[in-house]
């Protein structure tokens, strides 16, 4: 494993949940960071606007769908960490084309730029959703992929573009596949902030979708550590590495753990509008963390219980009671 210090690193999706944490970790490790954030009329850099490292990074507003500008941002960098994506599963049911344009075509744009500019390493962000409901658990990287939602299908497409560039052109791309990252700054489109926001807003009854699916939750600081390790480890082009804890809990169990983290006595009720279509629900995600430990020296350090406490504490003074019960696609 080499060092990231002194390297010029482009982070796409730097304004987002995981991206902003990755940027902070890179700055702490001495990297020179070029942060690609989604262009908007407010000139906002998303979560980086609230970050203590905002003035230490080169923020560029852009759109991952613009191939020419993507190449401009890639030029002159050593490493590209590609996190820009549309991620919400429910919204993919109503706007699937936007997921293809952003997740597949956007990834193609980055791959082409990395190839053309001779970049030494690219790390592409996958997702455990590409497995669908698995045939066997724990899930290994050899498990077949199954697109149970337009979102997961678009990420499979992006992953396969990376595979094709690795095989066709020896593009030095690593596919990093996190399992259910959570923590401060996560959108209310995800289940843990959905629960915590309602509890911290004082709700007596929390509205959720299906309670039986099980997930392998990884704290965001651990995921960021995985990105840095992937960026500094010389792996064969196209290598896929998954980041997960090897522990799975149901949504019902997660709710009970959130009660403990907040001291709430609320109850839960299911809301049919929050359910996925029957054939689209992924029933269980459970990683095999042994591969990441072997090839990256990565192991998660933050337990789910501790991560929930830290997330609840961060959220406590940020809760908007009027929005806490709204279903966010």
XYZ file of C-alpha atoms in Angstrom:
329
model
C 0.000 0.000 0.000
C 1.347 3.420 -1.020
C 0.629 6.778 0.604
C -2.044 9.237 -0.491
C -0.111 12.231 0.840
C 0.899 14.616 -1.923
C -1.321 12.923 -4.519
C -3.854 14.968 -6.480
C -7.190 13.204 -6.106
C -10.427 13.982 -7.935
C -13.545 13.006 -5.973
C -16.749 13.003 -8.009
C -19.881 13.328 -5.913
C -17.833 15.155 -3.281
C -20.881 17.139 -2.180
C -22.761 14.038 -1.073
C -22.991 11.925 2.052
C -20.113 9.495 1.543
C -18.201 11.797 -0.792
C -17.878 14.588 1.762
C -16.520 12.150 4.359
C -14.039 10.782 1.828
C -12.859 14.331 1.034
C -12.280 15.048 4.730
C -10.324 11.827 5.156
C -8.177 12.608 2.101
C -7.364 16.102 3.366
C -6.466 14.675 6.778
C -4.102 12.251 5.036
C -2.345 15.018 3.098
C -3.884 14.630 -0.365
C -4.563 17.515 -2.730
C -8.293 17.227 -3.380
C -10.257 18.380 -6.403
C -13.907 18.102 -5.369
C -16.463 17.695 -8.143
C -19.889 18.817 -6.901
C -23.148 18.930 -8.830
C -23.646 22.250 -10.612
C -26.494 24.313 -9.165
C -27.651 27.931 -9.333
C -26.802 28.560 -5.661
C -23.123 27.729 -6.091
C -23.484 25.222 -3.287
C -20.900 22.511 -2.649
C -23.444 20.454 -0.715
C -22.165 18.995 2.541
C -18.732 20.457 1.882
C -20.189 23.907 2.602
C -20.471 22.820 6.247
C -17.137 21.015 6.328
C -14.069 22.378 8.104
C -12.000 21.421 5.036
C -14.083 23.473 2.575
C -11.322 26.033 2.043
C -8.663 23.341 1.724
C -10.085 21.744 -1.417
C -10.472 22.809 -5.035
C -14.250 22.779 -5.526
C -15.542 22.491 -9.104
C -19.252 22.567 -9.926
C -20.023 20.190 -12.794
C -22.286 17.410 -14.029
C -21.043 13.852 -14.401
C -23.104 13.540 -17.604
C -20.928 16.116 -19.400
C -18.089 14.087 -20.910
C -15.950 17.025 -22.013
C -15.949 18.768 -18.670
C -15.398 15.499 -16.822
C -12.210 15.023 -18.829
C -11.136 18.579 -17.966
C -11.497 17.788 -14.263
C -9.717 14.432 -14.548
C -6.745 15.989 -16.366
C -3.757 16.574 -14.097
C -4.873 14.244 -11.305
C -3.199 11.090 -10.028
C -6.241 9.247 -8.681
C -9.977 9.460 -9.381
C -12.523 8.367 -6.788
C -15.862 8.147 -8.578
C -18.804 8.500 -6.184
C -21.208 10.664 -8.219
C -24.491 8.787 -8.673
C -28.233 8.829 -8.283
C -28.849 6.473 -5.372
C -32.463 6.470 -4.152
C -34.233 3.228 -4.983
C -37.851 4.516 -4.747
C -37.144 7.412 -7.121
C -35.686 4.985 -9.644
C -39.141 3.464 -10.049
C -40.509 6.757 -11.388
C -37.433 8.207 -13.156
C -35.364 5.268 -14.417
C -33.849 7.074 -17.415
C -32.109 9.581 -15.156
C -30.364 6.663 -13.413
C -29.088 5.312 -16.713
C -27.865 8.759 -17.772
C -26.129 9.498 -14.464
C -24.934 6.111 -13.265
C -24.046 4.344 -16.505
C -23.230 7.169 -18.916
C -21.619 9.188 -16.125
C -19.348 6.270 -15.267
C -18.511 5.822 -18.947
C -17.453 9.483 -19.053
C -15.101 8.984 -16.110
C -13.651 5.782 -17.556
C -12.986 7.456 -20.904
C -11.302 10.403 -19.208
C -9.174 8.154 -16.985
C -8.140 6.108 -20.009
C -7.348 9.142 -22.166
C -5.394 10.956 -19.463
C -3.417 7.932 -18.284
C -4.553 8.223 -14.663
C -2.787 5.795 -12.321
C -5.873 4.581 -10.458
C -9.652 4.911 -10.475
C -11.973 3.675 -7.753
C -15.592 3.230 -8.805
C -18.395 3.070 -6.250
C -20.697 0.079 -6.544
C -23.421 -1.030 -4.107
C -24.520 -4.225 -2.407
C -27.924 -3.747 -4.099
C -26.410 -5.236 -7.275
C -26.755 -8.700 -5.726
C -30.500 -8.524 -5.213
C -31.854 -11.084 -2.762
C -28.863 -13.443 -2.600
C -28.877 -17.140 -3.359
C -26.466 -17.775 -0.479
C -25.071 -15.782 2.439
C -22.643 -14.424 3.312
C -22.338 -12.824 -0.116
C -18.963 -13.013 -1.836
C -17.810 -11.005 -4.843
C -18.352 -14.078 -7.032
C -22.114 -14.013 -6.364
C -24.192 -13.347 -9.505
C -25.697 -9.892 -9.985
C -29.430 -9.285 -10.191
C -31.141 -5.998 -11.006
C -34.193 -5.934 -8.749
C -34.718 -2.196 -9.181
C -33.873 0.315 -11.919
C -31.307 1.742 -9.500
C -29.532 -1.583 -8.995
C -29.699 -2.310 -12.717
C -28.013 1.014 -13.468
C -25.261 0.258 -10.951
C -24.763 -3.197 -12.460
C -24.402 -1.477 -15.819
C -21.815 0.912 -14.377
C -19.913 -1.948 -12.739
C -19.882 -3.847 -16.011
C -18.569 -0.796 -17.867
C -15.667 -0.807 -15.410
C -15.147 -4.512 -15.978
C -15.151 -4.015 -19.744
C -12.581 -1.208 -19.598
C -10.353 -3.275 -17.337
C -10.501 -6.242 -19.714
C -10.406 -4.295 -22.978
C -7.958 -1.521 -22.153
C -6.370 -2.541 -18.833
C -7.837 0.612 -17.283
C -6.634 0.600 -13.644
C -10.091 0.651 -12.076
C -11.070 -0.926 -8.765
C -14.771 -1.497 -8.070
C -15.528 -0.837 -4.408
C -18.848 -2.273 -3.223
C -20.010 -0.852 0.146
C -22.814 -2.481 2.096
C -25.414 -0.028 3.473
C -23.249 2.848 4.629
C -24.811 5.040 7.336
C -23.805 7.968 9.513
C -23.936 11.766 9.780
C -25.132 13.621 6.648
C -27.065 10.704 5.204
C -30.257 11.604 3.359
C -33.665 10.767 4.786
C -34.163 8.539 1.767
C -32.280 5.906 3.798
C -33.864 3.915 6.601
C -31.630 4.862 9.553
C -32.020 8.655 9.184
C -35.717 8.071 8.483
C -36.059 6.364 11.861
C -33.799 8.716 13.811
C -35.362 11.886 12.431
C -38.841 10.780 13.448
C -37.690 9.690 16.905
C -35.717 12.894 17.543
C -38.703 14.949 16.369
C -40.652 13.392 19.229
C -42.879 11.047 17.229
C -44.841 8.502 19.236
C -45.405 6.392 16.133
C -42.702 5.961 13.489
C -43.731 5.252 9.893
C -41.632 2.710 7.983
C -41.917 0.281 5.103
C -41.167 -3.436 5.355
C -39.644 -4.474 8.685
C -38.350 -7.941 7.795
C -35.524 -7.161 5.304
C -32.045 -7.472 6.791
C -29.080 -5.206 6.110
C -25.325 -5.122 6.761
C -24.757 -1.558 8.020
C -21.283 0.014 7.750
C -20.396 3.289 9.456
C -19.352 6.036 7.043
C -15.891 6.609 8.548
C -15.106 2.953 7.897
C -16.353 3.246 4.318
C -14.155 6.334 3.792
C -11.185 4.354 5.104
C -11.961 1.688 2.520
C -11.827 4.269 -0.279
C -8.403 5.524 0.785
C -7.081 1.983 1.019
C -8.492 1.107 -2.411
C -6.889 4.235 -3.846
C -3.469 3.308 -2.503
C -3.446 -0.452 -3.109
C -2.122 -1.837 -6.380
C -4.819 -4.260 -7.467
C -5.344 -5.919 -10.832
C -7.579 -3.866 -13.170
C -11.244 -4.687 -12.595
C -10.812 -6.065 -9.068
C -14.041 -5.925 -7.060
C -13.812 -5.432 -3.302
C -16.812 -5.315 -0.991
C -16.954 -3.371 2.275
C -19.233 -4.799 4.935
C -19.212 -5.812 8.561
C -20.359 -9.407 8.230
C -23.300 -8.693 10.542
C -26.911 -8.354 9.430
C -29.918 -6.973 11.308
C -33.547 -6.608 10.300
C -35.212 -3.220 9.924
C -37.312 -4.095 12.984
C -34.129 -4.768 14.972
C -32.605 -1.552 13.636
C -35.639 0.351 14.890
C -35.187 -1.095 18.377
C -31.510 -0.109 18.327
C -32.476 3.428 17.313
C -34.858 3.530 20.291
C -31.933 2.687 22.541
C -29.719 5.301 20.906
C -32.284 8.075 21.405
C -33.997 6.980 24.618
C -37.368 6.967 22.870
C -40.362 4.768 23.675
C -42.063 5.160 20.295
C -43.725 2.337 18.413
C -43.496 1.507 14.731
C -46.207 1.257 12.107
C -45.848 0.136 8.509
C -46.864 2.434 5.676
C -47.825 0.743 2.411
C -46.534 3.700 0.375
C -43.025 2.960 1.683
C -42.945 -0.669 0.534
C -40.970 -1.664 -2.526
C -42.804 -3.655 -5.222
C -42.863 -7.301 -4.130
C -40.385 -8.508 -6.730
C -38.031 -5.608 -6.049
C -37.444 -6.021 -2.314
C -34.011 -7.335 -1.377
C -34.642 -9.562 1.629
C -31.134 -9.817 3.057
C -27.688 -8.341 2.520
C -24.802 -9.898 4.416
C -21.186 -9.410 3.359
C -18.113 -11.560 3.676
C -15.525 -9.087 5.037
C -12.589 -11.476 4.715
C -11.667 -10.362 1.181
C -11.342 -6.666 2.126
C -9.229 -7.644 5.125
C -6.947 -9.687 2.886
C -6.477 -7.346 -0.092
C -6.894 -3.926 1.555
C -6.066 -4.621 5.199
C -9.516 -3.157 5.915
C -11.744 -4.078 8.839
C -14.641 -2.013 10.185
C -13.894 -0.309 13.495
C -17.242 1.231 14.464
C -20.020 -1.005 15.749
C -23.597 -0.449 14.624
C -24.552 0.556 18.165
C -21.791 3.173 18.445
C -22.447 4.438 14.934
C -26.131 4.925 15.698
C -25.281 6.932 18.815
C -22.902 9.164 16.869
C -25.444 9.650 14.083
C -28.242 10.470 16.529
C -26.042 13.000 18.295
C -25.198 14.700 15.011
C -28.861 14.794 14.003
C -30.231 15.985 17.345
C -30.008 19.728 16.659
C -30.760 19.393 12.950
C -34.174 17.763 12.980
C -36.993 19.489 11.113
C -40.147 18.189 12.766
C -42.321 19.126 9.782
C -40.194 17.079 7.389
C -39.406 14.160 9.687
C -42.554 12.186 8.814
C -42.517 12.994 5.102
C -41.660 10.068 2.846
C -38.585 11.048 0.859
C -38.139 9.178 -2.424
